[in-house]
Structures are given as C-alpha cells and as structure tokens.
C-alpha cells in the first residue's frame, strides 16, 4: 500500500513540476526533488525514467550536482520568471497585495538562482 501511495505522490509532484516549468509561481525543482524521493522509495523504473527524462532530468541533475546550474539555463529561467511575473503584475491583477506578493516571489527566486553555483 505504501508503495502505491508513494508512486501516486511522486507522479503528482512530477505533474506539478511540469506545470511549474511554464508558471514561475510553481517551483519546479523542489517538486522534482520530492518526486525523486518518492520514486526512490517505491519504483526504480520510474525513478530511472524521471532522471533520464529529456526535459525534467536536467533540472534534477543541475540542482543536485556540484557542478552547478548551467549559465544558459539560469539566464533562461530568470528571464522567463520575470516576463511571466511582470505580465501577471500588469495584466492579470489589480490587487496591490497580489502584486507585492508577485514581486517578492520573483525577487526571492532570482536570489536563490543567483546564489546557486554557476556552471560555465
């Protein structure tokens, strides 16, 4: 029973992470790391698939490796983050509290990415 619950949870986190690639307010890497944990404890074949996935695997490897996040990926991620946040800021809401929250999230994620080691 635990194995099935872990597989369901891992799959759920993979889905959230995939959505997070396109919506910067949803953090991609933490959800992928949770998925790795649950797959590690339930399904080796699914773990192997996730780590070898063309789109999701690099997020995990970049975050866990001591080499750092490739500069190109950092630039792309931060750019997409700010484009999406600013779009939401100007066109999706007029609520001041939501706008402040959006900017705080964007700044926090940007700082987090800049602090992570860069692979050149």
Short mmCIF file of C-alpha atoms in Angstrom, two decimals, residues 10-51:
data_model
loop_
_atom_site.label_atom_id
_atom_site.label_comp_id
_atom_site.label_asym_id
_atom_site.label_seq_id
_atom_site.Cartn_x
_atom_site.Cartn_y
_atom_site.Cartn_z
CA UNK A 10 5.65 11.16 -6.95
CA UNK A 11 3.54 11.31 -10.09
CA UNK A 12 1.56 14.21 -8.63
CA UNK A 13 4.79 16.10 -7.89
CA UNK A 14 6.09 15.42 -11.41
CA UNK A 15 2.86 16.91 -12.79
CA UNK A 16 3.22 19.99 -10.57
CA UNK A 17 6.86 20.38 -11.58
CA UNK A 18 5.92 20.17 -15.25
CA UNK A 19 3.34 22.90 -14.77
CA UNK A 20 5.99 24.87 -12.89
CA UNK A 21 8.16 24.98 -15.98
CA UNK A 22 5.57 27.25 -17.57
CA UNK A 23 4.21 29.02 -14.47
CA UNK A 24 7.00 30.56 -12.41
CA UNK A 25 4.88 30.77 -9.26
CA UNK A 26 5.03 26.98 -9.05
CA UNK A 27 8.55 25.84 -8.12
CA UNK A 28 9.81 23.17 -10.50
CA UNK A 29 12.92 21.84 -8.78
CA UNK A 30 11.52 21.27 -5.26
CA UNK A 31 8.64 19.26 -6.69
CA UNK A 32 11.05 17.22 -8.79
CA UNK A 33 13.20 16.54 -5.73
CA UNK A 34 10.11 15.33 -3.86
CA UNK A 35 9.24 13.11 -6.82
CA UNK A 36 12.77 11.66 -6.79
CA UNK A 37 12.42 10.86 -3.08
CA UNK A 38 9.10 9.10 -3.51
CA UNK A 39 10.19 7.21 -6.64
CA UNK A 40 13.42 6.17 -4.88
CA UNK A 41 11.32 4.53 -2.20
CA UNK A 42 8.76 2.94 -4.49
CA UNK A 43 9.72 2.41 -8.12
CA UNK A 44 13.23 2.16 -9.54
CA UNK A 45 11.93 2.09 -13.12
CA UNK A 46 10.00 5.35 -12.68
CA UNK A 47 12.99 6.94 -10.95
CA UNK A 48 15.20 5.93 -13.86
CA UNK A 49 12.64 7.40 -16.28
CA UNK A 50 12.49 10.70 -14.37
CA UNK A 51 16.27 11.11 -14.12
#
